[in-house]
C-alpha cells in the first residue's frame, strides 16, 4: 500500500505533465495559429483597404500612372513582406508588386471568383492554384461610382505566420516545463507532509501489530496526520500500559496468593511432623485460618471485579437511611481501632439521611474506605466520617491523618491491584482491589468518588449518593 500511494501520486504527476504537453501541442498551437492568422488578416485588410481607396482607385480613375502605383506598392511589399496584387473582377492581373510591369504578357487568374472568401475578407490556400504554397490572401474591393472595379489582394505566406506561431508555442513549452518543475513542489510537499508521516504511522502500526507496544515514533505536524499519529501513539501507550498492568496484576496475584499458601503449608507441615507441639496447634491453626480468610477475600475481590466488568453492575437500589449504615460499619471496626488506638469520629447530617442506592454495595464501599483509612493511619490518630447534603445529593467523606498518598500515585490508586510500594510492605492483607471495586460501584450509581491527599498528612475520600426522592422519609 505504501509504495502504490507514492507511485500513484508520481503517476498522477506524470499524467499531469503529459496532458499539459498534449494540450499545449494541440489546442494552444491551433489557437495561437488561428489568432495570429486573424490578427495578420486584420492588419493586411486595413492595408488593402487603404491601397484600394487611394492608389488603386486613382489608377482606375486614371489619376495616376501604373508605374507610380507600382513603385508605391513595391515599397509596401517590402514593408509588409507580402505580395500585393491589383486584379480586375474578371481575374486579369493589373499590377503585381512581385513582378515588373509587363503589359505585353497578360496574366489572368483562372477561375477567379471574388466570393471565395465566403463572407469573410480573407482566404487561406493556393489562391486558385497560383501559388505552390499555402497563402493568406486578403481582399479589399476597389469601388468607384458604387461599382466594383477591381480588387486589391495581399498575399502573405502562411509559413511566416506559422513561424511566429511556433515561436509563441515554444514560449508555451518553456512555460509548461517551468510549471511542471514548479509543480514538483506539490510532490515534495506531498512527500514531506503526507507520505513520510504516513510511512511512519504505517511502520508504527506494523510494530504495534507485531506486539511491540513500546515502539515510539514522532510526527511533527499539527494537522490531521499529526493528530492521527498522536492518537495512535496514545492508543499504543494505553495498550502498553494496560499490558504492563496486566503483567503486574498477574505478578501481584501470584505473589499475593503464594505468600499465604506458603505460610499455610509451612505451619501445617510443622504441625504434622511435630515441630509445632500439639498444645500450640490452636494458635497456629488460627494463623492458618487468617491466611485462608485473606485468600478468600482476594478471590472474592477478583470475582466481584470480574462480574462488574462482564455484566456491568446490576444494582438493587432501594431507599434507605444512610446514618445507621455508617454507624454499624464504623462499629464493626471497633476491635481494629482499639488495637491501634484510633478513634472514629462521626459527623452525620440529620437524624436520618435517606439515599437511593444499593445498600449492600454501599456497605462494601464504606467498608473499603474505612478499612484503608485505618490501615494507613498512624497509631493514636483519628478518622473522621462526615456526611453533607447539597443539591439533592449526599456527600460522604472518610478522612484520615495517616501516611497520605504521593502525588504521582493519586491517579493510580484506582487501578486494579495497585498497591503503593510503601503499603505493600506494611499492609500484607491488602489486595489492591478495594478502591477499584469502590470506584466501579460509585460509577454504577452514576455518582463520583474523589480523593484529596497529601503525603505524610492524610487522605480524604469523598463520594456522592443521590438523596431519596421520597421527601417524607427525610
Ligand atoms: P488495598 O487492598 O491495598 O487497600 P486499595 O485498592 O483499597 O487496595 O488501595 C490501593 C492503594 O491506595 C493502597 O495500597 C494504598 O497505597 C493507597 N491508599 C488507599 N487508601 C489510602 C489511604 N486512606 N491512605 C493512604 N493510602 C491509601
Coordinates of C-alpha atoms and ligand atoms in Angstrom, one line a residue:
X1 CA 0.0 0.0 0.0
X2 CA 2.9 2.3 0.9
X3 CA 4.5 2.1 -2.4
X4 CA 1.4 2.4 -4.5
X5 CA 0.3 5.6 -2.8
X6 CA 3.5 7.2 -3.7
X7 CA 3.6 5.7 -7.2
X8 CA 0.0 6.8 -7.7
X9 CA 1.0 10.4 -6.9
X10 CA 4.1 10.3 -9.2
X11 CA 1.9 8.7 -11.9
X12 CA -0.6 11.5 -11.4
X13 CA 2.2 14.0 -11.7
X14 CA 3.5 12.4 -15.0
X15 CA 0.0 12.3 -16.4
X16 CA -0.4 15.9 -15.5
X17 CA 2.8 16.7 -17.4
X18 CA 1.8 14.6 -20.3
X19 CA -1.7 16.1 -20.7
X20 CA -0.2 19.5 -20.2
X21 CA 2.0 18.8 -23.2
X22 CA -0.8 17.4 -25.3
X23 CA -3.0 20.5 -24.5
X24 CA -0.2 22.9 -25.4
X25 CA 0.7 20.9 -28.6
X26 CA -2.8 20.7 -29.9
X27 CA -5.2 23.3 -28.5
X28 CA -2.7 26.0 -27.7
X29 CA -0.9 25.5 -31.0
X30 CA -4.1 25.7 -33.1
X31 CA -5.4 28.6 -31.1
X32 CA -2.2 30.6 -31.5
X33 CA -2.1 30.0 -35.2
X34 CA -5.8 31.0 -35.6
X35 CA -5.2 34.1 -33.5
X36 CA -2.1 35.2 -35.4
X37 CA -3.8 34.5 -38.8
X38 CA -6.8 36.6 -37.8
X39 CA -4.6 39.4 -36.5
X40 CA -2.4 39.3 -39.6
X41 CA -5.5 39.3 -41.8
X42 CA -6.9 42.3 -39.9
X43 CA -3.8 44.2 -40.4
X44 CA -3.4 43.3 -44.1
X45 CA -7.1 44.1 -44.7
X46 CA -6.5 47.6 -43.4
X47 CA -3.6 48.0 -45.7
X48 CA -5.6 46.5 -48.6
X49 CA -8.5 48.9 -48.0
X50 CA -6.1 51.8 -47.8
X51 CA -4.5 50.8 -51.1
X52 CA -7.9 50.2 -52.7
X53 CA -9.1 53.7 -51.6
X54 CA -6.0 55.5 -52.6
X55 CA -3.5 54.3 -55.2
X56 CA -5.8 51.7 -56.8
X57 CA -8.8 53.9 -57.2
X58 CA -6.6 56.6 -58.6
X59 CA -5.3 54.1 -61.0
X60 CA -8.8 53.2 -62.1
X61 CA -9.8 56.8 -62.4
X62 CA -6.6 57.4 -64.4
X63 CA -5.4 60.0 -62.0
X64 CA -2.0 58.3 -61.7
X65 CA 0.2 56.1 -63.8
X66 CA 0.8 52.3 -63.4
X67 CA 4.5 52.9 -62.7
X68 CA 3.8 55.3 -59.8
X69 CA 1.4 52.9 -58.2
X70 CA 3.9 50.0 -58.8
X71 CA 6.6 52.0 -57.0
X72 CA 4.3 52.6 -54.1
X73 CA 3.2 49.0 -53.9
X74 CA 6.8 47.8 -54.1
X75 CA 7.7 49.9 -51.1
X76 CA 4.7 48.5 -49.2
X77 CA 5.5 44.9 -50.4
X78 CA 8.9 45.2 -48.7
X79 CA 7.5 46.8 -45.7
X80 CA 4.7 44.2 -45.2
X81 CA 6.8 41.3 -46.6
X82 CA 3.7 40.5 -48.6
X83 CA 2.8 40.4 -52.3
X84 CA 0.3 43.0 -53.4
X85 CA -1.9 42.5 -56.4
X86 CA -4.5 44.6 -58.1
X87 CA -6.8 42.5 -60.2
X88 CA -9.9 43.1 -62.3
X89 CA -13.1 41.4 -61.3
X90 CA -12.5 39.1 -64.3
X91 CA -9.3 37.9 -62.8
X92 CA -6.9 39.8 -65.0
X93 CA -3.8 41.0 -63.2
X94 CA -3.4 44.7 -63.4
X95 CA -0.4 45.0 -61.1
X96 CA 1.8 42.6 -59.2
X97 CA 4.2 44.0 -56.7
X98 CA 6.4 41.0 -57.0
X99 CA 6.9 41.2 -60.8
X100 CA 7.8 44.0 -63.1
X101 CA 5.1 45.7 -65.1
X102 CA 4.7 43.8 -68.3
X103 CA 1.9 45.0 -70.5
X104 CA 2.7 42.5 -73.3
X105 CA 2.1 39.3 -71.4
X106 CA -1.3 39.5 -69.7
X107 CA -1.7 37.4 -66.6
X108 CA -5.1 36.1 -65.9
X109 CA -6.1 34.2 -62.8
X110 CA -8.1 31.3 -64.0
X111 CA -11.4 30.7 -62.3
X112 CA -11.0 33.8 -60.2
X113 CA -14.0 34.2 -58.0
X114 CA -14.2 37.1 -55.5
X115 CA -16.8 35.3 -53.4
X116 CA -14.2 32.7 -52.5
X117 CA -13.8 34.3 -49.1
X118 CA -17.5 33.4 -48.4
X119 CA -18.5 36.4 -46.4
X120 CA -15.1 37.0 -44.9
X121 CA -12.3 39.2 -46.2
X122 CA -9.6 36.6 -46.3
X123 CA -8.9 33.1 -47.5
X124 CA -6.1 30.6 -46.9
X125 CA -5.0 28.4 -49.8
X126 CA -3.0 28.5 -53.1
X127 CA -5.3 31.2 -54.4
X128 CA -6.8 29.5 -57.4
X129 CA -3.6 27.4 -57.9
X130 CA -1.4 30.5 -58.5
X131 CA 0.9 29.7 -55.6
X132 CA 2.8 26.5 -54.7
X133 CA 2.4 27.1 -51.0
X134 CA -0.3 28.0 -48.7
X135 CA -1.0 31.7 -48.6
X136 CA -3.1 34.0 -46.5
X137 CA -4.9 36.2 -49.1
X138 CA -6.8 39.3 -48.0
X139 CA -9.3 41.0 -50.3
X140 CA -10.4 44.6 -50.5
X141 CA -12.6 45.8 -53.3
X142 CA -11.8 48.9 -55.3
X143 CA -15.0 50.8 -55.8
X144 CA -15.9 53.8 -57.9
X145 CA -19.3 55.1 -58.6
X146 CA -20.7 52.3 -56.5
X147 CA -19.2 49.7 -58.8
X148 CA -16.5 47.2 -58.0
X149 CA -13.7 48.0 -60.4
X150 CA -11.3 45.5 -59.1
X151 CA -9.6 44.1 -56.1
X152 CA -6.5 44.7 -54.0
X153 CA -5.3 41.3 -52.9
X154 CA -2.5 41.0 -50.4
X155 CA -0.8 37.6 -50.1
X156 CA 1.3 36.5 -47.2
X157 CA 2.9 33.1 -47.0
X158 CA 1.3 31.0 -44.2
X159 CA 4.8 29.7 -43.4
X160 CA 5.8 33.1 -42.0
X161 CA 2.6 33.2 -39.8
X162 CA 3.3 29.6 -38.7
X163 CA 6.8 30.6 -37.9
X164 CA 5.5 33.3 -35.5
X165 CA 3.0 30.8 -34.1
X166 CA 5.8 28.3 -33.5
X167 CA 7.9 30.9 -31.7
X168 CA 4.9 31.6 -29.4
X169 CA 4.4 27.9 -29.0
X170 CA 8.0 27.4 -27.9
X171 CA 7.4 30.0 -25.2
X172 CA 4.4 28.0 -24.1
X173 CA 6.5 24.8 -23.9
X174 CA 9.1 26.6 -21.8
X175 CA 6.3 27.9 -19.6
X176 CA 4.9 24.4 -19.4
X177 CA 8.3 23.0 -18.3
X178 CA 8.7 25.7 -15.7
X179 CA 5.1 25.0 -14.5
X180 CA 5.9 21.2 -14.4
X181 CA 9.1 21.8 -12.4
X182 CA 7.2 24.2 -10.1
X183 CA 4.5 21.6 -9.5
X184 CA 7.3 19.4 -8.3
X185 CA 6.9 21.5 -5.1
X186 CA 3.5 19.8 -4.7
X187 CA 5.2 16.4 -5.0
X188 CA 7.8 17.4 -2.5
X189 CA 5.1 18.9 -0.2
X190 CA 3.1 15.7 -0.5
X191 CA 6.1 13.6 0.3
X192 CA 7.0 15.6 3.3
X193 CA 3.6 16.3 4.7
X194 CA 1.7 13.2 3.8
X195 CA 3.8 10.3 2.5
X196 CA 6.6 10.3 5.0
X197 CA 4.4 10.8 8.1
X198 CA 2.1 8.1 6.7
X199 CA 5.0 5.8 6.3
X200 CA 6.0 6.4 9.9
X201 CA 2.4 5.7 11.0
X202 CA 2.3 2.5 9.0
X203 CA 5.6 1.4 10.4
X204 CA 4.3 2.1 13.8
X205 CA 1.1 0.2 13.3
X206 CA 3.2 -2.7 12.0
X207 CA 5.3 -2.6 15.1
X208 CA 2.2 -2.4 17.3
X209 CA 0.6 -5.3 15.4
X210 CA 3.7 -7.4 16.0
X211 CA 3.4 -6.7 19.7
X212 CA 6.0 -4.0 20.2
X213 CA 3.7 -1.6 22.0
X214 CA 6.6 0.4 23.3
X215 CA 7.7 1.5 19.8
X216 CA 8.0 5.2 19.7
X217 CA 7.6 7.5 16.7
X218 CA 7.4 11.2 16.1
X219 CA 5.3 13.1 13.6
X220 CA 5.8 16.8 14.0
X221 CA 2.7 18.2 12.3
X222 CA -0.3 19.8 13.7
X223 CA -2.8 18.7 11.1
X224 CA -5.0 15.7 10.8
X225 CA -2.0 13.4 10.2
X226 CA -0.2 14.7 13.3
X227 CA -3.4 14.2 15.2
X228 CA -3.8 10.6 13.8
X229 CA -0.2 9.9 14.8
X230 CA -0.6 11.3 18.3
X231 CA -3.9 9.3 18.8
X232 CA -2.1 6.1 17.6
X233 CA 0.8 6.7 19.8
X234 CA -1.5 7.4 22.7
X235 CA -3.5 4.3 21.9
X236 CA -0.3 2.2 21.9
X237 CA 0.8 3.7 25.2
X238 CA -2.5 2.9 26.7
X239 CA -2.4 -0.6 25.5
X240 CA 1.2 -0.9 26.6
X241 CA 0.2 0.4 30.0
X242 CA -2.7 -2.0 30.3
X243 CA -0.4 -4.8 29.2
X244 CA 2.1 -3.7 31.8
X245 CA -0.8 -3.5 34.3
X246 CA -1.9 -7.0 33.3
X247 CA 1.6 -8.3 33.9
X248 CA 1.9 -6.5 37.1
X249 CA -1.5 -7.8 38.0
X250 CA -0.6 -11.4 37.4
X251 CA 2.7 -10.9 39.3
X252 CA 0.7 -9.3 42.2
X253 CA -1.9 -12.0 42.2
X254 CA 0.6 -14.8 42.2
X255 CA 2.6 -13.1 44.9
X256 CA -0.5 -12.4 47.0
X257 CA -1.7 -16.0 46.6
X258 CA 1.7 -17.5 47.2
X259 CA 2.6 -15.9 50.4
X260 CA -0.5 -17.1 52.4
X261 CA -0.2 -20.5 50.8
X262 CA 3.5 -20.8 51.7
X263 CA 2.8 -19.9 55.3
X264 CA -0.3 -22.3 55.5
X265 CA 1.8 -25.1 54.0
X266 CA 4.7 -24.3 56.4
X267 CA 2.5 -24.3 59.6
X268 CA 0.6 -27.4 58.5
X269 CA 3.8 -29.4 57.8
X270 CA 5.3 -28.2 61.1
X271 CA 2.2 -29.4 62.9
X272 CA 2.3 -32.8 61.1
X273 CA 6.0 -33.5 61.7
X274 CA 5.7 -32.4 65.3
X275 CA 7.9 -29.3 65.0
X276 CA 4.9 -27.4 66.5
X277 CA 3.8 -29.3 69.6
X278 CA 0.0 -30.2 69.8
X279 CA -0.6 -27.7 72.6
X280 CA 0.5 -24.9 70.2
X281 CA -1.7 -26.2 67.4
X282 CA -4.6 -23.9 68.2
X283 CA -2.5 -20.8 67.9
X284 CA -1.1 -21.8 64.5
X285 CA -4.4 -23.1 63.2
X286 CA -5.8 -19.6 63.9
X287 CA -3.0 -18.1 61.8
X288 CA -3.8 -20.6 59.1
X289 CA -7.4 -19.6 59.3
X290 CA -6.5 -15.9 58.9
X291 CA -4.5 -16.7 55.9
X292 CA -7.3 -18.7 54.3
X293 CA -9.6 -15.7 55.1
X294 CA -7.2 -13.5 53.2
X295 CA -7.2 -15.9 50.3
X296 CA -11.0 -15.9 50.3
X297 CA -11.0 -12.1 50.4
X298 CA -8.7 -11.9 47.4
X299 CA -10.7 -14.5 45.4
X300 CA -13.9 -12.6 46.2
X301 CA -12.5 -9.3 45.2
X302 CA -11.3 -10.8 41.9
X303 CA -14.7 -12.3 41.3
X304 CA -16.5 -9.1 42.2
X305 CA -14.4 -7.1 39.7
X306 CA -14.8 -9.7 37.0
X307 CA -18.5 -9.6 37.4
X308 CA -18.6 -5.8 37.3
X309 CA -16.6 -5.9 34.1
X310 CA -18.5 -8.6 32.3
X311 CA -22.1 -7.7 33.1
X312 CA -21.8 -4.1 34.1
X313 CA -23.3 -3.7 37.5
X314 CA -26.8 -4.8 38.4
X315 CA -27.8 -2.6 41.3
X316 CA -30.5 -3.4 43.7
X317 CA -31.5 0.2 44.5
X318 CA -33.7 0.9 47.5
X319 CA -34.3 4.0 49.7
X320 CA -32.5 3.5 53.0
X321 CA -31.2 5.6 55.9
X322 CA -27.5 6.0 55.5
X323 CA -26.8 7.1 59.0
X324 CA -27.3 3.7 60.8
X325 CA -25.4 2.0 58.0
X326 CA -22.3 4.2 58.6
X327 CA -22.6 3.8 62.4
X328 CA -22.8 0.0 62.0
X329 CA -19.8 -0.3 59.7
X330 CA -17.8 2.1 61.9
X331 CA -18.7 -0.1 64.9
X332 CA -17.5 -3.2 63.1
X333 CA -14.0 -1.8 63.1
X334 CA -14.0 -1.2 66.9
X335 CA -11.6 -4.1 67.6
X336 CA -9.1 -3.0 65.0
X337 CA -9.4 0.6 66.1
X338 CA -8.8 -0.3 69.7
X339 CA -5.6 -2.2 68.9
X340 CA -4.2 0.8 67.0
X341 CA -5.8 3.3 69.4
X342 CA -7.6 5.0 66.6
X343 CA -10.8 6.9 67.2
X344 CA -13.6 7.2 64.6
X345 CA -15.5 10.5 64.7
X346 CA -18.9 10.6 63.0
X347 CA -20.3 13.9 61.9
X348 CA -23.6 12.9 60.3
X349 CA -26.1 15.4 58.9
X350 CA -29.7 15.0 60.1
X351 CA -31.2 12.3 62.3
X352 CA -31.9 10.3 59.2
X353 CA -30.4 10.6 55.8
X354 CA -32.3 8.7 53.2
X355 CA -30.4 7.8 50.0
X356 CA -31.3 5.8 47.0
X357 CA -28.7 3.2 46.4
X358 CA -27.7 -0.5 46.6
X359 CA -27.3 -0.9 50.3
X360 CA -25.1 -4.0 50.1
X361 CA -22.7 -2.3 47.7
X362 CA -22.6 1.0 49.6
X363 CA -21.7 -1.0 52.7
X364 CA -18.8 -2.5 50.8
X365 CA -17.7 1.0 49.7
X366 CA -17.8 2.3 53.3
X367 CA -16.0 -0.9 54.5
X368 CA -13.2 -0.5 51.9
X369 CA -12.7 3.2 52.7
X370 CA -12.7 2.9 56.5
X371 CA -10.5 -0.2 56.2
X372 CA -8.0 1.7 54.2
X373 CA -8.2 4.8 56.5
X374 CA -7.4 2.6 59.5
X375 CA -4.7 0.6 57.7
X376 CA -2.9 3.7 56.6
X377 CA -3.4 5.7 59.8
X378 CA -0.8 6.1 62.5
X379 CA -1.4 4.8 65.9
X380 CA -3.2 7.2 68.2
X381 CA -4.9 9.2 65.4
X382 CA -8.4 9.9 64.4
X383 CA -10.6 9.2 61.5
X384 CA -13.5 11.4 60.6
X385 CA -16.6 10.2 58.7
X386 CA -18.8 13.1 57.7
X387 CA -21.9 13.5 55.6
X388 CA -23.1 16.6 53.9
X389 CA -26.2 17.4 51.9
X390 CA -26.1 19.6 48.8
X391 CA -28.3 19.8 45.6
X392 CA -30.2 16.6 46.4
X393 CA -27.0 14.7 46.9
X394 CA -25.3 13.4 50.0
X395 CA -21.5 13.7 50.1
X396 CA -19.8 11.2 52.3
X397 CA -16.3 11.8 53.4
X398 CA -13.8 9.4 55.1
X399 CA -10.8 11.4 56.3
X400 CA -7.7 10.1 58.0
X401 CA -4.5 11.7 59.1
X402 CA -2.3 8.9 58.1
X403 CA 0.6 8.4 55.6
X404 CA -1.2 10.1 52.7
X405 CA -0.7 9.3 49.1
X406 CA 2.2 10.6 47.0
X407 CA 1.0 12.9 44.2
X408 CA 2.2 10.7 41.5
X409 CA 0.2 7.7 42.9
X410 CA -3.0 9.6 43.1
X411 CA -4.2 8.6 39.6
X412 CA -3.0 5.0 40.1
X413 CA -4.7 4.1 43.3
X414 CA -8.0 3.4 41.4
X415 CA -6.3 0.8 39.2
X416 CA -6.8 -2.8 39.9
X417 CA -4.1 -4.4 42.1
X418 CA -2.4 -1.1 42.6
X419 CA -0.8 -1.0 46.0
X420 CA 1.8 1.6 46.7
X421 CA 5.2 0.3 47.4
X422 CA 5.1 1.6 50.9
X423 CA 1.8 -0.1 51.6
X424 CA 3.0 -3.4 50.0
X425 CA 5.4 -3.9 52.8
X426 CA 3.3 -2.8 55.7
X427 CA -0.1 -3.9 54.6
X428 CA 0.2 -7.5 53.7
X429 CA -3.5 -8.1 53.8
X430 CA -4.3 -5.5 51.1
X431 CA -5.3 -6.8 47.7
X432 CA -5.1 -3.6 45.7
X433 CA -8.7 -4.3 44.5
X434 CA -10.6 -2.3 47.1
X435 CA -10.5 1.1 45.5
X436 CA -11.1 -0.1 42.0
X437 CA -14.2 -2.0 43.2
X438 CA -15.3 1.1 45.2
X439 CA -14.9 3.3 42.1
X440 CA -16.9 0.8 39.9
X441 CA -19.7 0.7 42.5
X442 CA -20.0 4.5 42.7
X443 CA -19.8 5.0 39.0
X444 CA -22.5 2.3 38.6
X445 CA -24.7 4.5 40.7
X446 CA -24.0 7.4 38.3
X447 CA -22.0 9.2 41.0
X448 CA -18.4 10.2 41.6
X449 CA -15.7 9.5 44.0
X450 CA -12.7 11.7 44.6
X451 CA -9.6 11.8 46.8
X452 CA -7.7 14.6 48.3
X453 CA -4.5 13.6 49.8
X454 CA -1.1 14.9 51.0
X455 CA 1.7 12.7 51.7
X456 CA 2.5 12.4 55.4
X457 CA -0.6 14.5 56.2
X458 CA -3.5 12.3 55.4
X459 CA -6.2 11.4 52.9
X460 CA -9.8 12.2 52.4
X461 CA -12.1 10.1 50.1
X462 CA -15.4 11.8 49.2
X463 CA -18.2 10.2 47.3
X464 CA -21.7 11.2 46.5
X465 CA -25.0 9.4 46.6
X466 CA -28.4 10.6 45.3
X467 CA -30.9 11.5 48.1
X468 CA -34.0 9.5 48.2
X469 CA -36.7 11.2 46.2
X470 CA -39.4 10.5 48.7
X471 CA -39.2 13.6 50.8
X472 CA -41.4 12.2 53.6
X473 CA -38.8 9.8 54.6
X474 CA -36.2 12.5 55.2
Ligands
LIG1 P1 -5.7 -2.3 49.3 O1 -6.4 -3.6 49.4 O2 -4.2 -2.5 49.1 O3 -6.0 -1.3 50.3 P2 -7.0 -0.4 47.6 O4 -7.4 -0.5 46.2 O5 -8.0 -0.3 48.6 O6 -6.1 -1.7 47.9 O7 -5.9 0.7 47.8 C1 -4.9 0.9 46.8 C2 -3.8 1.7 47.4 O8 -4.2 3.0 47.6 C3 -3.3 1.2 48.7 O9 -2.3 0.2 48.5 C4 -2.6 2.5 49.2 O10 -1.3 2.6 48.7 C5 -3.5 3.6 48.7 N1 -4.5 4.0 49.6 C6 -5.8 3.7 49.7 N2 -6.4 4.4 50.7 C7 -5.4 5.1 51.3 C8 -5.4 5.9 52.5 N3 -6.5 6.2 53.2 N4 -4.2 6.5 52.9 C9 -3.1 6.2 52.1 N5 -3.1 5.4 51.0 C10 -4.2 4.9 50.7

